[in-house]
PDB file of C-alpha atoms in Angstrom:
ATOM      1  CA  ASP A  23     -41.258  95.140 -17.501  1.00 63.00           C
ATOM      2  CA  ASN A  24     -40.103  94.328 -20.996  1.00 67.00           C
ATOM      3  CA  VAL A  25     -40.137  96.918 -23.775  1.00 72.00           C
ATOM      4  CA  GLU A  26     -41.041  95.608 -27.242  1.00 73.00           C
ATOM      5  CA  LEU A  27     -40.709  97.273 -30.644  1.00 77.00           C
ATOM      6  CA  ARG A  28     -42.831  95.591 -33.284  1.00 75.00           C
ATOM      7  CA  ALA A  29     -43.477  95.924 -37.003  1.00 74.00           C
ATOM      8  CA  GLU A  30     -46.935  94.354 -37.101  1.00 75.00           C
ATOM      9  CA  SER A  31     -47.743  94.474 -40.827  1.00 78.00           C
ATOM     10  CA  LEU A  32     -47.011  91.320 -42.857  1.00 76.00           C
ATOM     11  CA  GLY A  33     -43.680  91.625 -44.659  1.00 76.00           C
ATOM     12  CA  SER A  34     -42.834  94.920 -43.021  1.00 81.00           C
ATOM     13  CA  THR A  35     -39.394  95.992 -41.835  1.00 84.00           C
ATOM     14  CA  MET A  36     -37.921  98.031 -39.009  1.00 84.00           C
ATOM     15  CA  LYS A  37     -35.314 100.694 -39.710  1.00 83.00           C
ATOM     16  CA  PHE A  38     -32.924 102.560 -37.413  1.00 82.00           C
ATOM     17  CA  PHE A  39     -31.218 105.793 -38.452  1.00 82.00           C
ATOM     18  CA  THR A  40     -28.245 107.828 -37.246  1.00 79.00           C
ATOM     19  CA  VAL A  41     -27.750 111.448 -38.388  1.00 80.00           C
ATOM     20  CA  GLY A  42     -30.349 110.952 -41.094  1.00 79.00           C
ATOM     21  CA  THR A  43     -28.680 107.822 -42.525  1.00 79.00           C
ATOM     22  CA  GLU A  44     -30.071 104.304 -42.299  1.00 77.00           C
ATOM     23  CA  ALA A  45     -27.761 102.278 -40.000  1.00 74.00           C
ATOM     24  CA  LEU A  46     -29.760  99.112 -39.314  1.00 79.00           C
ATOM     25  CA  LEU A  47     -32.652  97.343 -41.015  1.00 78.00           C
ATOM     26  CA  LEU A  48     -34.481  94.269 -39.686  1.00 80.00           C
ATOM     27  CA  ASP A  49     -36.603  92.534 -42.310  1.00 79.00           C
ATOM     28  CA  ALA A  50     -39.475  90.063 -41.932  1.00 80.00           C
ATOM     29  CA  SER A  51     -37.056  87.119 -42.342  1.00 77.00           C
ATOM     30  CA  GLN A  52     -35.065  88.292 -39.310  1.00 73.00           C
ATOM     31  CA  ASN A  53     -32.102  89.293 -41.433  1.00 73.00           C
ATOM     32  CA  ALA A  54     -30.103  92.297 -40.263  1.00 72.00           C
ATOM     33  CA  THR A  55     -28.677  94.875 -42.652  1.00 71.00           C
ATOM     34  CA  PHE A  56     -25.926  97.172 -41.390  1.00 64.00           C
ATOM     35  CA  ALA A  57     -25.249 100.208 -43.554  1.00 61.00           C
ATOM     36  CA  GLY A  58     -26.391  98.387 -46.691  1.00 54.00           C
ATOM     37  CA  THR A  59     -24.725  95.012 -45.979  1.00 52.00           C
ATOM     38  CA  VAL A  60     -27.063  92.091 -45.257  1.00 50.00           C
ATOM     39  CA  ALA A  61     -26.143  89.853 -42.319  1.00 49.00           C
ATOM     40  CA  THR A  62     -28.222  86.858 -43.384  1.00 48.00           C
ATOM     41  CA  GLY A  63     -28.883  84.807 -40.284  1.00 43.00           C
ATOM     42  CA  GLY A  64     -25.628  86.043 -38.843  1.00 40.00           C
ATOM     43  CA  ILE A  65     -27.043  87.827 -35.834  1.00 42.00           C
ATOM     44  CA  THR A  66     -29.673  85.748 -34.104  1.00 34.00           C
ATOM     45  CA  ILE A  67     -31.129  84.938 -30.731  1.00 32.00           C
ATOM     46  CA  ASN A  68     -31.714  81.303 -31.640  1.00 34.00           C
ATOM     47  CA  GLY A  69     -28.672  80.522 -33.743  1.00 37.00           C
ATOM     48  CA  ALA A  70     -29.730  77.138 -35.129  1.00 43.00           C
ATOM     49  CA  GLY A  71     -28.093  76.715 -38.522  1.00 47.00           C
ATOM     50  CA  SER A  72     -26.866  80.315 -38.704  1.00 45.00           C
ATOM     51  CA  THR A  73     -23.658  81.238 -40.468  1.00 49.00           C
ATOM     52  CA  ILE A  74     -21.321  84.210 -40.196  1.00 49.00           C
ATOM     53  CA  SER A  75     -19.210  84.644 -43.313  1.00 49.00           C
ATOM     54  CA  ASP A  76     -16.610  87.375 -43.585  1.00 45.00           C
ATOM     55  CA  SER A  77     -17.975  89.072 -46.713  1.00 46.00           C
ATOM     56  CA  SER A  78     -21.774  88.854 -46.708  1.00 46.00           C
ATOM     57  CA  ASP A  79     -22.758  88.666 -43.049  1.00 46.00           C
ATOM     58  CA  LEU A  80     -20.492  91.131 -41.263  1.00 48.00           C
ATOM     59  CA  GLY A  81     -19.545  93.475 -44.066  1.00 46.00           C
ATOM     60  CA  ILE A  82     -15.875  92.497 -43.966  1.00 47.00           C
ATOM     61  CA  VAL A  83     -14.197  92.561 -47.360  1.00 47.00           C
ATOM     62  CA  SER A  84     -13.195  89.199 -48.804  1.00 51.00           C
ATOM     63  CA  GLY A  85      -9.969  88.036 -47.234  1.00 55.00           C
ATOM     64  CA  GLY A  86     -10.324  90.375 -44.274  1.00 58.00           C
ATOM     65  CA  ASP A  87      -9.955  89.601 -40.592  1.00 63.00           C
ATOM     66  CA  LEU A  88     -12.605  88.941 -37.979  1.00 64.00           C
ATOM     67  CA  THR A  89     -11.421  90.174 -34.567  1.00 67.00           C
ATOM     68  CA  MET A  90     -13.057  89.480 -31.226  1.00 68.00           C
ATOM     69  CA  ASP A  91     -11.752  91.746 -28.453  1.00 69.00           C
ATOM     70  CA  ILE A  92     -13.439  90.841 -25.200  1.00 72.00           C
ATOM     71  CA  THR A  93     -12.692  91.373 -21.524  1.00 76.00           C
ATOM     72  CA  GLY A  94     -14.406  88.188 -20.331  1.00 77.00           C
ATOM     73  CA  GLU A  95     -14.483  84.570 -21.437  1.00 79.00           C
ATOM     74  CA  LEU A  96     -15.056  83.402 -24.993  1.00 76.00           C
ATOM     75  CA  ILE A  97     -17.286  80.337 -24.729  1.00 77.00           C
ATOM     76  CA  ILE A  98     -18.165  77.983 -27.577  1.00 79.00           C
ATOM     77  CA  ASP A  99     -20.779  75.542 -26.312  1.00 77.00           C
ATOM     78  CA  THR A 100     -21.707  72.754 -28.720  1.00 77.00           C
ATOM     79  CA  ASP A 101     -23.739  69.686 -27.794  1.00 75.00           C
ATOM     80  CA  LEU A 102     -22.477  67.598 -30.719  1.00 76.00           C
ATOM     81  CA  GLN A 103     -19.583  65.256 -30.117  1.00 76.00           C
ATOM     82  CA  GLY A 104     -17.459  62.844 -32.102  1.00 77.00           C
ATOM     83  CA  SER A 105     -15.339  63.243 -35.235  1.00 73.00           C
ATOM     84  CA  GLY A 106     -16.718  65.767 -37.728  1.00 72.00           C
ATOM     85  CA  ASN A 107     -18.488  67.773 -35.013  1.00 79.00           C
ATOM     86  CA  GLY A 108     -17.485  70.441 -32.509  1.00 85.00           C
ATOM     87  CA  ILE A 109     -15.257  73.232 -33.853  1.00 87.00           C
ATOM     88  CA  LEU A 110     -14.553  72.629 -37.537  1.00 88.00           C
ATOM     89  CA  LEU A 111     -11.730  74.309 -39.497  1.00 89.00           C
ATOM     90  CA  LYS A 112     -12.587  74.553 -43.195  1.00 86.00           C
ATOM     91  CA  ASP A 113     -11.382  76.320 -46.305  1.00 86.00           C
ATOM     92  CA  ALA A 114     -13.677  76.566 -49.338  1.00 84.00           C
ATOM     93  CA  GLY A 115     -15.810  73.818 -47.845  1.00 84.00           C
ATOM     94  CA  THR A 116     -12.922  71.373 -47.326  1.00 89.00           C
ATOM     95  CA  LEU A 117     -12.579  70.132 -43.742  1.00 88.00           C
ATOM     96  CA  TYR A 118      -8.977  70.252 -42.521  1.00 90.00           C
ATOM     97  CA  GLY A 119      -9.224  70.004 -38.747  1.00 91.00           C
ATOM     98  CA  SER A 120     -11.561  69.775 -35.806  1.00 90.00           C
ATOM     99  CA  ILE A 121     -11.659  70.143 -32.035  1.00 91.00           C
ATOM    100  CA  PHE A 122     -14.348  68.081 -30.371  1.00 89.00           C
ATOM    101  CA  ARG A 123     -15.214  66.037 -27.330  1.00 87.00           C
ATOM    102  CA  SER A 124     -16.035  62.377 -26.980  1.00 85.00           C
ATOM    103  CA  SER A 125     -16.963  60.784 -23.636  1.00 83.00           C
ATOM    104  CA  SER A 126     -15.566  63.890 -21.877  1.00 84.00           C
ATOM    105  CA  HIS A 127     -12.202  63.518 -23.682  1.00 89.00           C
ATOM    106  CA  LEU A 128     -10.852  66.426 -25.732  1.00 90.00           C
ATOM    107  CA  HIS A 129      -9.811  65.550 -29.291  1.00 91.00           C
ATOM    108  CA  ILE A 130      -7.717  67.611 -31.715  1.00 92.00           C
ATOM    109  CA  LYS A 131      -7.807  66.007 -35.150  1.00 91.00           C
ATOM    110  CA  ALA A 132      -6.252  66.593 -38.571  1.00 91.00           C
ATOM    111  CA  GLU A 133      -9.273  65.688 -40.701  1.00 90.00           C
ATOM    112  CA  HIS A 134      -7.737  65.760 -44.179  1.00 89.00           C
ATOM    113  CA  GLN A 135      -6.595  62.343 -45.405  1.00 91.00           C
ATOM    114  CA  ASP A 136      -2.878  61.541 -44.964  1.00 93.00           C
ATOM    115  CA  LYS A 137      -2.082  64.971 -43.511  1.00 93.00           C
ATOM    116  CA  ASN A 138      -0.109  65.660 -40.345  1.00 95.00           C
ATOM    117  CA  LEU A 139      -0.803  67.571 -37.147  1.00 94.00           C
ATOM    118  CA  LEU A 140       1.921  70.185 -36.518  1.00 95.00           C
ATOM    119  CA  PHE A 141       2.800  72.185 -33.390  1.00 95.00           C
ATOM    120  CA  LEU A 142       4.742  75.386 -34.055  1.00 94.00           C
ATOM    121  CA  THR A 143       6.661  77.860 -31.894  1.00 93.00           C
ATOM    122  CA  ASN A 144       8.307  81.248 -32.395  1.00 93.00           C
ATOM    123  CA  ASN A 145      12.048  80.828 -31.878  1.00 89.00           C
ATOM    124  CA  GLY A 146      13.691  84.259 -31.785  1.00 92.00           C
ATOM    125  CA  GLY A 147      11.278  85.568 -34.419  1.00 93.00           C
ATOM    126  CA  SER A 148      11.564  82.515 -36.669  1.00 90.00           C
ATOM    127  CA  GLU A 149       8.788  79.972 -37.057  1.00 91.00           C
ATOM    128  CA  LEU A 150       9.825  76.539 -35.796  1.00 90.00           C
ATOM    129  CA  THR A 151       7.926  73.287 -36.230  1.00 92.00           C
ATOM    130  CA  ALA A 152       8.525  71.917 -32.741  1.00 93.00           C
ATOM    131  CA  MET A 153       6.575  68.660 -33.028  1.00 95.00           C
ATOM    132  CA  THR A 154       4.755  66.709 -35.726  1.00 96.00           C
ATOM    133  CA  ILE A 155       2.237  63.912 -35.323  1.00 96.00           C
ATOM    134  CA  ALA A 156       2.150  62.184 -38.703  1.00 96.00           C
ATOM    135  CA  SER A 157      -0.961  60.585 -40.155  1.00 94.00           C
ATOM    136  CA  SER A 158       0.720  57.220 -39.465  1.00 95.00           C
ATOM    137  CA  GLY A 159       0.865  58.025 -35.728  1.00 95.00           C
ATOM    138  CA  ASN A 160       4.640  58.539 -35.709  1.00 97.00           C
ATOM    139  CA  VAL A 161       5.821  61.516 -33.619  1.00 97.00           C
ATOM    140  CA  GLY A 162       8.605  63.772 -34.828  1.00 96.00           C
ATOM    141  CA  ILE A 163      10.532  66.388 -32.836  1.00 95.00           C
ATOM    142  CA  GLY A 164      12.588  68.586 -35.132  1.00 91.00           C
ATOM    143  CA  THR A 165      11.320  66.759 -38.227  1.00 93.00           C
ATOM    144  CA  THR A 166       8.043  66.862 -40.137  1.00 94.00           C
ATOM    145  CA  SER A 167       8.647  63.382 -41.584  1.00 94.00           C
ATOM    146  CA  PRO A 168       9.119  61.006 -38.613  1.00 96.00           C
ATOM    147  CA  VAL A 169      10.156  57.529 -39.779  1.00 97.00           C
ATOM    148  CA  HIS A 170       9.465  55.649 -36.523  1.00 96.00           C
ATOM    149  CA  ASP A 171       7.244  55.850 -33.433  1.00 97.00           C
ATOM    150  CA  LEU A 172       9.429  58.635 -31.980  1.00 96.00           C
ATOM    151  CA  HIS A 173      11.938  60.413 -34.200  1.00 96.00           C
ATOM    152  CA  ILE A 174      14.149  63.202 -32.821  1.00 94.00           C
ATOM    153  CA  HIS A 175      16.142  65.183 -35.376  1.00 93.00           C
ATOM    154  CA  LYS A 176      18.492  68.137 -35.103  1.00 88.00           C
ATOM    155  CA  THR A 177      18.976  70.328 -38.155  1.00 82.00           C
ATOM    156  CA  SER A 178      21.712  72.456 -36.582  1.00 78.00           C
ATOM    157  CA  SER A 179      25.256  71.268 -37.300  1.00 73.00           C
ATOM    158  CA  SER A 180      26.427  72.512 -33.887  1.00 73.00           C
ATOM    159  CA  SER A 181      23.996  70.675 -31.623  1.00 81.00           C
ATOM    160  CA  GLN A 182      23.157  67.097 -30.695  1.00 88.00           C
ATOM    161  CA  SER A 183      19.943  65.099 -30.617  1.00 92.00           C
ATOM    162  CA  ARG A 184      19.368  64.371 -26.951  1.00 93.00           C
ATOM    163  CA  ILE A 185      16.847  62.958 -24.509  1.00 95.00           C
ATOM    164  CA  GLN A 186      17.296  64.100 -20.894  1.00 96.00           C
ATOM    165  CA  LEU A 187      15.606  62.200 -18.049  1.00 96.00           C
ATOM    166  CA  THR A 188      15.590  63.853 -14.601  1.00 97.00           C
ATOM    167  CA  THR A 189      13.753  63.633 -11.281  1.00 96.00           C
ATOM    168  CA  ASN A 190      13.291  65.895  -8.270  1.00 96.00           C
ATOM    169  CA  GLU A 191      16.128  64.014  -6.558  1.00 95.00           C
ATOM    170  CA  SER A 192      18.588  64.333  -9.460  1.00 96.00           C
ATOM    171  CA  GLY A 193      17.901  67.990 -10.237  1.00 96.00           C
ATOM    172  CA  ALA A 194      16.959  69.332 -13.650  1.00 96.00           C
ATOM    173  CA  THR A 195      20.034  71.003 -15.129  1.00 96.00           C
ATOM    174  CA  ASN A 196      21.935  70.009 -18.245  1.00 93.00           C
ATOM    175  CA  ALA A 197      24.313  67.982 -16.049  1.00 95.00           C
ATOM    176  CA  ASP A 198      21.692  66.048 -14.065  1.00 97.00           C
ATOM    177  CA  GLY A 199      19.923  62.763 -14.529  1.00 97.00           C
ATOM    178  CA  TYR A 200      20.419  60.461 -17.490  1.00 96.00           C
ATOM    179  CA  ALA A 201      21.004  61.412 -21.124  1.00 96.00           C
ATOM    180  CA  ILE A 202      20.750  59.499 -24.385  1.00 95.00           C
ATOM    181  CA  ALA A 203      22.299  61.436 -27.241  1.00 94.00           C
ATOM    182  CA  MET A 204      23.788  61.383 -30.714  1.00 93.00           C
ATOM    183  CA  GLU A 205      26.493  63.929 -31.439  1.00 89.00           C
ATOM    184  CA  THR A 206      26.986  65.769 -34.725  1.00 85.00           C
ATOM    185  CA  ASN A 207      29.930  63.533 -35.648  1.00 86.00           C
ATOM    186  CA  GLY A 208      27.737  60.417 -35.417  1.00 88.00           C
ATOM    187  CA  ARG A 209      28.893  59.259 -31.984  1.00 92.00           C
ATOM    188  CA  ALA A 210      26.170  58.055 -29.638  1.00 94.00           C
ATOM    189  CA  TYR A 211      26.249  57.707 -25.861  1.00 93.00           C
ATOM    190  CA  HIS A 212      24.337  56.826 -22.738  1.00 95.00           C
ATOM    191  CA  TRP A 213      25.394  59.157 -19.920  1.00 95.00           C
ATOM    192  CA  LEU A 214      24.405  58.861 -16.251  1.00 96.00           C
ATOM    193  CA  TYR A 215      25.354  61.998 -14.335  1.00 97.00           C
ATOM    194  CA  GLU A 216      24.385  60.644 -10.926  1.00 96.00           C
ATOM    195  CA  ASN A 217      26.542  58.562  -8.540  1.00 96.00           C
ATOM    196  CA  ALA A 218      24.385  55.473  -9.037  1.00 96.00           C
ATOM    197  CA  TYR A 219      24.403  52.245 -11.012  1.00 95.00           C
ATOM    198  CA  MET A 220      23.090  51.439 -14.471  1.00 95.00           C
ATOM    199  CA  ALA A 221      21.405  48.081 -14.908  1.00 94.00           C
ATOM    200  CA  PHE A 222      20.674  46.171 -18.119  1.00 93.00           C
ATOM    201  CA  ALA A 223      18.158  43.340 -18.203  1.00 92.00           C
ATOM    202  CA  THR A 224      16.673  40.759 -20.562  1.00 89.00           C
ATOM    203  CA  ASN A 225      13.720  38.429 -19.997  1.00 89.00           C
ATOM    204  CA  ASN A 226      12.824  40.541 -16.947  1.00 91.00           C
ATOM    205  CA  THR A 227      16.169  39.601 -15.294  1.00 88.00           C
ATOM    206  CA  GLU A 228      19.171  41.831 -14.652  1.00 87.00           C
ATOM    207  CA  ARG A 229      22.191  40.702 -16.712  1.00 85.00           C
ATOM    208  CA  LEU A 230      24.682  43.562 -16.401  1.00 88.00           C
ATOM    209  CA  ARG A 231      25.291  46.276 -13.834  1.00 91.00           C
ATOM    210  CA  ILE A 232      27.782  49.168 -13.847  1.00 93.00           C
ATOM    211  CA  ASP A 233      28.021  50.885 -10.478  1.00 93.00           C
ATOM    212  CA  GLY A 234      29.058  54.454  -9.700  1.00 93.00           C
ATOM    213  CA  SER A 235      32.718  53.477  -9.263  1.00 93.00           C
ATOM    214  CA  GLY A 236      32.876  51.714 -12.653  1.00 93.00           C
ATOM    215  CA  ILE A 237      32.748  48.116 -11.410  1.00 90.00           C
ATOM    216  CA  THR A 238      30.954  46.007 -14.019  1.00 86.00           C
ATOM    217  CA  THR A 239      29.098  42.879 -12.989  1.00 83.00           C
ATOM    218  CA  PHE A 240      27.650  40.246 -15.320  1.00 80.00           C
ATOM    219  CA  THR A 241      24.949  38.124 -13.723  1.00 73.00           C
ATOM    220  CA  LYS A 242      23.450  34.834 -14.808  1.00 67.00           C
ATOM    221  CA  SER A 243      21.666  32.300 -12.648  1.00 62.00           C
ATOM    222  CA  GLY A 244      23.766  29.124 -12.438  1.00 57.00           C
ATOM    223  CA  GLY A 245      26.889  30.791 -13.805  1.00 56.00           C
ATOM    224  CA  GLY A 246      27.752  33.828 -15.841  1.00 58.00           C
ATOM    225  CA  ASN A 247      28.964  33.683 -19.436  1.00 68.00           C
ATOM    226  CA  ILE A 248      30.814  36.397 -21.326  1.00 74.00           C
ATOM    227  CA  ARG A 249      31.038  35.729 -25.069  1.00 74.00           C
ATOM    228  CA  ILE A 250      33.222  37.665 -27.509  1.00 75.00           C
ATOM    229  CA  ALA A 251      32.066  36.633 -30.948  1.00 76.00           C
ATOM    230  CA  GLU A 252      33.217  37.173 -34.515  1.00 77.00           C
ATOM    231  CA  THR A 253      30.311  35.142 -35.869  1.00 79.00           C
ATOM    232  CA  ALA A 254      27.689  32.895 -34.292  1.00 73.00           C
ATOM    233  CA  SER A 255      30.107  29.963 -34.598  1.00 72.00           C
ATOM    234  CA  ARG A 256      33.440  31.749 -33.964  1.00 73.00           C
ATOM    235  CA  TYR A 257      33.752  33.125 -30.452  1.00 72.00           C
ATOM    236  CA  VAL A 258      35.638  33.130 -27.165  1.00 75.00           C
ATOM    237  CA  GLU A 259      33.491  32.457 -24.109  1.00 71.00           C
ATOM    238  CA  ILE A 260      34.338  33.033 -20.468  1.00 69.00           C
ATOM    239  CA  MET A 261      32.234  30.870 -18.178  1.00 63.00           C
ATOM    240  CA  GLY A 262      32.304  31.440 -14.445  1.00 57.00           C
ATOM    241  CA  TYR A 263      30.582  29.345 -11.810  1.00 54.00           C
ATOM    242  CA  ALA A 264      30.929  28.475  -8.132  1.00 48.00           C
ATOM    243  CA  GLU A 265      31.993  24.970  -7.259  1.00 48.00           C
ATOM    244  CA  GLY A 266      32.475  23.238  -3.900  1.00 44.00           C
ATOM    245  CA  SER A 267      32.146  25.302  -0.729  1.00 46.00           C
ATOM    246  CA  ALA A 268      30.539  28.712  -0.590  1.00 48.00           C
ATOM    247  CA  ASN A 269      33.967  30.353  -0.439  1.00 56.00           C
ATOM    248  CA  GLY A 270      35.620  28.240  -3.120  1.00 61.00           C
ATOM    249  CA  SER A 271      35.533  28.489  -6.901  1.00 68.00           C
ATOM    250  CA  THR A 272      37.531  27.359  -9.903  1.00 72.00           C
ATOM    251  CA  MET A 273      38.576  28.770 -13.266  1.00 73.00           C
ATOM    252  CA  ALA A 274      38.583  26.354 -16.182  1.00 75.00           C
ATOM    253  CA  PHE A 275      39.852  26.813 -19.746  1.00 78.00           C
ATOM    254  CA  HIS A 276      38.162  24.933 -22.591  1.00 78.00           C
ATOM    255  CA  THR A 277      38.706  24.538 -26.319  1.00 79.00           C
ATOM    256  CA  ILE A 278      36.516  23.068 -29.037  1.00 77.00           C
ATOM    257  CA  GLN A 279      38.170  20.711 -31.488  1.00 75.00           C
ATOM    258  CA  ALA A 280      37.799  21.566 -35.168  1.00 75.00           C
ATOM    259  CA  GLY A 281      34.813  19.916 -36.781  1.00 75.00           C
ATOM    260  CA  THR A 282      33.032  19.302 -33.468  1.00 77.00           C
ATOM    261  CA  SER A 283      30.814  21.247 -31.109  1.00 74.00           C
ATOM    262  CA  THR A 284      32.077  19.600 -27.943  1.00 78.00           C
ATOM    263  CA  SER A 285      33.860  21.731 -25.365  1.00 78.00           C
ATOM    264  CA  THR A 286      36.853  20.036 -23.708  1.00 83.00           C
ATOM    265  CA  GLU A 287      38.480  21.299 -20.541  1.00 83.00           C
ATOM    266  CA  ARG A 288      42.242  21.866 -21.038  1.00 83.00           C
ATOM    267  CA  MET A 289      43.299  23.647 -17.818  1.00 84.00           C
ATOM    268  CA  ARG A 290      41.825  24.423 -14.396  1.00 82.00           C
ATOM    269  CA  ILE A 291      42.884  26.815 -11.613  1.00 79.00           C
ATOM    270  CA  ASP A 292      41.254  26.065  -8.259  1.00 76.00           C
TER     271      ASP A 292
END
């Protein structure tokens, strides 16, 4: 059976004492007062619209901490969804961030206009901004001001900016997989650690392949061209193509006469 304690008179209160001192008062408006501090709506059974503020509701001095030390789960169950709902992070009434759901997706949002979303770590006791998602949508690693879709920046003068791609087959050490990096002296490189080829393609067609032994192959349907150009109109072009039988080919040398765009064959080696 349930046990009920009631103050039946209109406007009456209920008081609880310890060692002769009032410790808790419940008034007719369902406000709770602990040792002289009113917790207006802060402790409720039906918490619709209730607020817990650090100074007036829980008796914590202004600027103090609110600590929850529990041995089980901390559950925040809100039925509202969409931007501006869920868990709201405010300061002096200004909304800065929110965590909410929408169609079963979890959203973490920087609500303040033109402000970024930052992810921080503790690196040897020093705070480090590990990643920034700017209000523009650009992502920065090592920079809080990313200038393009993905911007990786190293502030240390002794390290390089580097992307490392690995798989289960390649292994996952510093000397595995494929690396794209820029060194501190400004040099950039593409580095494949595995004994495999690198392929380069345009228009969904492979154009260049470098195999594990260093053999480089240029590929073009109908004949491969290698052009070494100073400008769009000043270049040397090597054109290779098969001619005659499957096992036969030729090498031809052409020049273009000044003032024309016509290529004229000058020498051929069959």
